[in-house]
Coordinates of N, CA, C and O in Angstrom, one line a residue:
M1 N 90.5 114.6 90.0 CA 90.8 115.5 90.9 C 90.3 116.5 90.1 O 90.5 117.1 89.0
E2 N 89.7 117.5 90.9 CA 89.1 118.9 90.3 C 90.5 120.0 90.1 O 91.0 119.9 90.6
W3 N 90.2 120.5 89.0 CA 91.3 121.7 88.9 C 91.2 122.7 89.8 O 92.4 123.1 90.2
Q4 N 90.3 123.1 90.5 CA 90.3 124.0 91.5 C 91.4 123.4 92.8 O 91.8 124.4 93.2
T5 N 91.2 122.1 92.9 CA 92.0 121.8 93.9 C 93.3 121.6 93.6 O 94.4 121.9 94.8
V6 N 93.6 121.4 92.4 CA 94.9 121.0 91.8 C 95.5 122.7 91.8 O 96.8 122.9 92.6
R7 N 94.7 123.5 91.3 CA 95.1 124.9 91.7 C 95.3 125.3 93.4 O 96.5 126.2 93.2
A8 N 94.8 125.0 93.9 CA 94.7 125.2 95.3 C 96.0 124.6 96.0 O 96.5 125.3 96.8
L9 N 96.2 123.3 95.6 CA 97.5 122.9 96.2 C 98.7 123.6 95.6 O 99.8 123.8 96.2
V10 N 98.7 123.9 94.5 CA 99.8 124.9 94.0 C 99.9 126.2 94.6 O 101.0 126.6 95.2
E11 N 99.0 126.6 94.6 CA 98.8 128.1 95.5 C 99.5 128.1 96.8 O 100.2 128.9 97.4
T12 N 99.2 126.6 97.4 CA 100.1 126.6 98.9 C 101.0 126.1 98.8 O 101.6 126.0 100.2
G13 N 101.8 125.9 97.7 CA 103.0 125.5 97.7 C 103.7 124.1 97.4 O 104.5 123.8 98.0
L14 N 102.2 123.2 97.3 CA 102.5 121.9 97.3 C 103.2 121.1 96.5 O 102.9 120.1 96.1
G15 N 103.2 122.0 95.4 CA 103.8 121.3 94.1 C 103.6 122.3 92.9 O 103.0 123.2 92.8
A16 N 103.7 121.4 91.6 CA 103.5 121.8 90.5 C 102.7 121.1 89.5 O 102.4 119.9 89.8
S17 N 102.1 121.5 88.7 CA 101.1 120.7 87.7 C 101.1 121.0 86.5 O 100.6 121.9 86.1
P18 N 100.9 120.0 85.4 CA 100.6 120.4 84.0 C 98.9 120.5 84.2 O 98.6 120.1 84.8
A19 N 98.6 121.5 83.2 CA 97.0 121.7 83.3 C 97.0 122.4 82.0 O 97.7 122.8 81.5
P20 N 95.7 122.2 81.4 CA 94.8 122.7 80.5 C 95.0 124.4 80.5 O 94.8 124.8 81.6
A21 N 95.4 124.9 79.5 CA 95.1 126.6 79.6 C 93.8 127.0 80.1 O 93.7 127.8 80.4
S22 N 92.8 126.3 79.9 CA 91.4 126.8 80.1 C 91.3 127.2 81.9 O 90.5 127.7 82.0
I23 N 92.1 126.4 82.5 CA 91.9 127.0 84.1 C 92.5 128.1 84.3 O 92.7 128.2 85.5
R24 N 93.0 128.9 83.5 CA 93.3 130.3 84.0 C 92.5 131.1 84.3 O 92.7 132.0 85.2
R25 N 91.4 130.8 83.9 CA 90.2 131.5 84.7 C 90.0 131.4 85.7 O 89.2 132.3 86.2
I26 N 90.4 130.4 86.7 CA 90.3 130.2 88.0 C 91.4 131.1 88.8 O 92.2 130.5 89.0
R27 N 91.1 132.3 89.3 CA 91.8 132.9 89.5 C 92.3 132.7 91.1 O 91.7 132.5 92.1
L28 N 93.8 132.3 91.3 CA 94.4 132.4 92.7 C 95.7 132.9 92.6 O 96.6 132.8 91.7
Q29 N 95.8 133.6 93.9 CA 97.1 134.5 94.1 C 98.2 133.7 94.0 O 98.2 132.7 94.9
G30 N 99.2 134.1 93.2 CA 100.3 133.5 93.2 C 100.6 132.0 92.3 O 101.5 131.4 92.8
V31 N 99.6 131.7 91.6 CA 99.8 130.8 90.8 C 100.3 131.3 89.6 O 99.5 131.9 89.0
A32 N 101.6 130.8 89.0 CA 102.0 131.2 87.5 C 101.8 130.1 86.4 O 101.8 129.2 86.9
F33 N 101.5 130.7 85.2 CA 101.3 129.7 84.0 C 102.5 129.9 83.3 O 102.7 131.1 83.1
R34 N 103.0 128.9 82.7 CA 104.2 128.7 81.8 C 103.7 127.9 80.6 O 103.1 126.4 80.8
A35 N 103.7 128.3 79.4 CA 103.4 127.5 78.0 C 104.6 126.6 78.0 O 105.6 126.7 78.2
V36 N 103.9 125.3 77.3 CA 104.9 124.2 77.0 C 104.7 124.2 75.5 O 103.6 123.8 75.0
A37 N 105.6 124.4 74.9 CA 105.7 124.0 73.5 C 105.4 122.9 72.9 O 106.0 122.1 73.8
P38 N 104.6 122.3 72.0 CA 104.2 121.5 71.5 C 105.5 120.5 71.2 O 106.3 121.0 70.6
G39 N 105.6 119.1 71.9 CA 106.7 118.3 71.4 C 107.9 118.3 72.4 O 108.5 117.8 72.1
T40 N 107.7 119.3 73.4 CA 109.2 119.9 73.9 C 108.8 118.7 75.6 O 109.5 118.4 76.2
A41 N 107.5 118.4 75.9 CA 107.2 118.2 77.3 C 107.2 116.3 77.1 O 106.5 115.9 76.1
R42 N 107.8 116.0 78.3 CA 107.9 114.3 78.1 C 107.5 113.7 79.6 O 108.1 114.8 80.4
T43 N 107.1 113.0 79.7 CA 106.6 112.5 81.1 C 106.6 111.0 81.1 O 106.4 110.1 80.2
R44 N 106.6 110.6 82.4 CA 106.2 109.1 82.4 C 105.3 108.9 83.6 O 104.8 109.9 84.3
V45 N 104.1 108.0 83.1 CA 103.1 107.9 84.1 C 103.2 106.4 84.7 O 103.6 105.5 84.1
A46 N 102.9 106.5 86.2 CA 102.9 104.8 86.8 C 101.5 104.8 87.2 O 100.5 105.6 87.3
V47 N 101.1 103.3 87.2 CA 100.2 102.8 87.5 C 100.0 102.3 88.8 O 101.4 101.2 89.2
A48 N 99.2 102.5 89.7 CA 99.3 101.6 91.3 C 98.0 100.9 91.5 O 97.2 101.7 91.0
W49 N 98.1 99.7 91.9 CA 97.1 99.4 92.8 C 97.2 98.6 93.8 O 98.2 98.2 94.0
R50 N 96.0 98.1 94.5 CA 96.2 97.2 95.8 C 96.6 95.8 95.7 O 96.2 95.1 94.8
A51 N 97.8 95.5 96.2 CA 98.4 94.2 96.2 C 97.8 93.0 96.8 O 97.1 93.8 98.2
G52 N 97.6 92.2 96.7 CA 97.1 91.2 97.5 C 95.8 91.0 97.3 O 95.0 91.5 96.5
G53 N 95.1 89.8 98.0 CA 93.7 89.6 98.0 C 93.3 88.8 96.7 O 92.2 88.3 97.0
R54 N 93.8 88.7 95.9 CA 93.7 87.4 94.5 C 94.8 86.7 94.7 O 96.1 87.2 94.8
T55 N 94.7 85.5 94.2 CA 95.7 84.6 93.9 C 95.9 84.4 92.5 O 97.2 83.7 92.0
D56 N 95.2 84.9 91.8 CA 95.0 84.9 90.2 C 95.9 85.8 89.6 O 95.7 86.2 88.3
G57 N 96.5 86.7 90.2 CA 96.9 88.1 89.6 C 95.8 89.1 89.8 O 94.8 89.2 90.6
P58 N 96.2 90.4 89.1 CA 95.1 91.3 89.2 C 93.7 90.9 88.6 O 93.6 90.1 87.8
G59 N 92.9 92.0 89.2 CA 91.3 91.6 88.8 C 91.2 92.3 87.5 O 92.3 92.4 86.8
P60 N 90.1 91.8 86.8 CA 90.0 92.2 85.3 C 89.9 93.8 85.1 O 90.6 93.8 83.9
L61 N 89.4 94.7 85.9 CA 89.9 95.8 85.7 C 91.1 96.2 85.4 O 91.5 97.1 84.9
V62 N 91.7 95.8 86.4 CA 93.3 96.5 86.8 C 93.8 95.3 85.4 O 94.8 96.3 84.8
A63 N 93.9 94.5 85.2 CA 94.3 93.9 83.9 C 94.1 94.5 82.8 O 95.0 94.7 81.7
D64 N 93.0 94.9 82.4 CA 92.3 95.8 81.3 C 93.3 97.3 81.2 O 93.5 97.9 80.3
L65 N 93.3 97.7 82.2 CA 94.2 98.9 82.4 C 95.5 98.9 82.3 O 96.1 99.7 81.5
L66 N 95.9 97.9 82.8 CA 97.5 97.5 82.4 C 97.4 97.1 80.9 O 98.7 97.5 80.2
A67 N 96.8 96.7 80.2 CA 96.8 96.6 78.8 C 96.6 97.6 78.1 O 97.2 97.5 77.1
T68 N 95.9 98.5 78.3 CA 95.5 99.9 78.0 C 96.7 100.5 77.9 O 97.4 101.4 77.1
V69 N 97.5 100.8 79.0 CA 98.3 101.8 79.3 C 100.0 101.2 78.7 O 100.6 102.0 78.6
G70 N 99.7 99.9 78.7 CA 101.0 99.3 78.2 C 101.6 99.4 76.6 O 102.2 99.2 75.9
R71 N 100.0 100.0 75.9 CA 100.3 99.9 74.6 C 101.2 101.4 74.4 O 100.8 102.5 75.2
E72 N 101.6 101.5 72.9 CA 102.0 103.0 72.4 C 101.1 104.0 72.2 O 100.0 103.7 72.1
P73 N 101.3 105.3 72.6 CA 100.3 106.1 72.3 C 100.0 106.3 70.9 O 100.7 106.0 69.8
R74 N 98.6 106.7 70.7 CA 98.1 106.6 69.3 C 97.7 108.0 69.1 O 97.9 108.7 69.6
G75 N 98.1 108.3 67.8 CA 97.7 109.7 67.5 C 96.2 110.4 67.6 O 96.0 111.5 67.4
D76 N 95.2 109.2 67.6 CA 94.0 109.7 68.0 C 93.5 109.6 69.2 O 92.2 109.7 69.5
V77 N 94.3 109.6 70.2 CA 94.0 109.5 71.8 C 94.0 111.3 72.0 O 94.8 111.7 71.9

C-alpha cells in the first residue's frame, strides 16, 4: 500500500498506522505523528492466504513465506 493511501485513511478516521518518519512531508490535515522510542513498540503479524484448491497443502510460495516469517527476527533484517 502506498503511504499516501495510508495517510489518507488515517486522515478520514479509519485507523492509525505505524509509519516511517519520512512520510511526515506528505501533508494531510488532522494527521498527528507520535514518536515511538526504540525498543518500546511490540506487534504481532498475521499471515493470510486463500484456503482450498490444493490437496497437498499450501503452494510453494506460501510455504516459503510461512517458513520465513516463522523464524526468529535477526539483527541484520
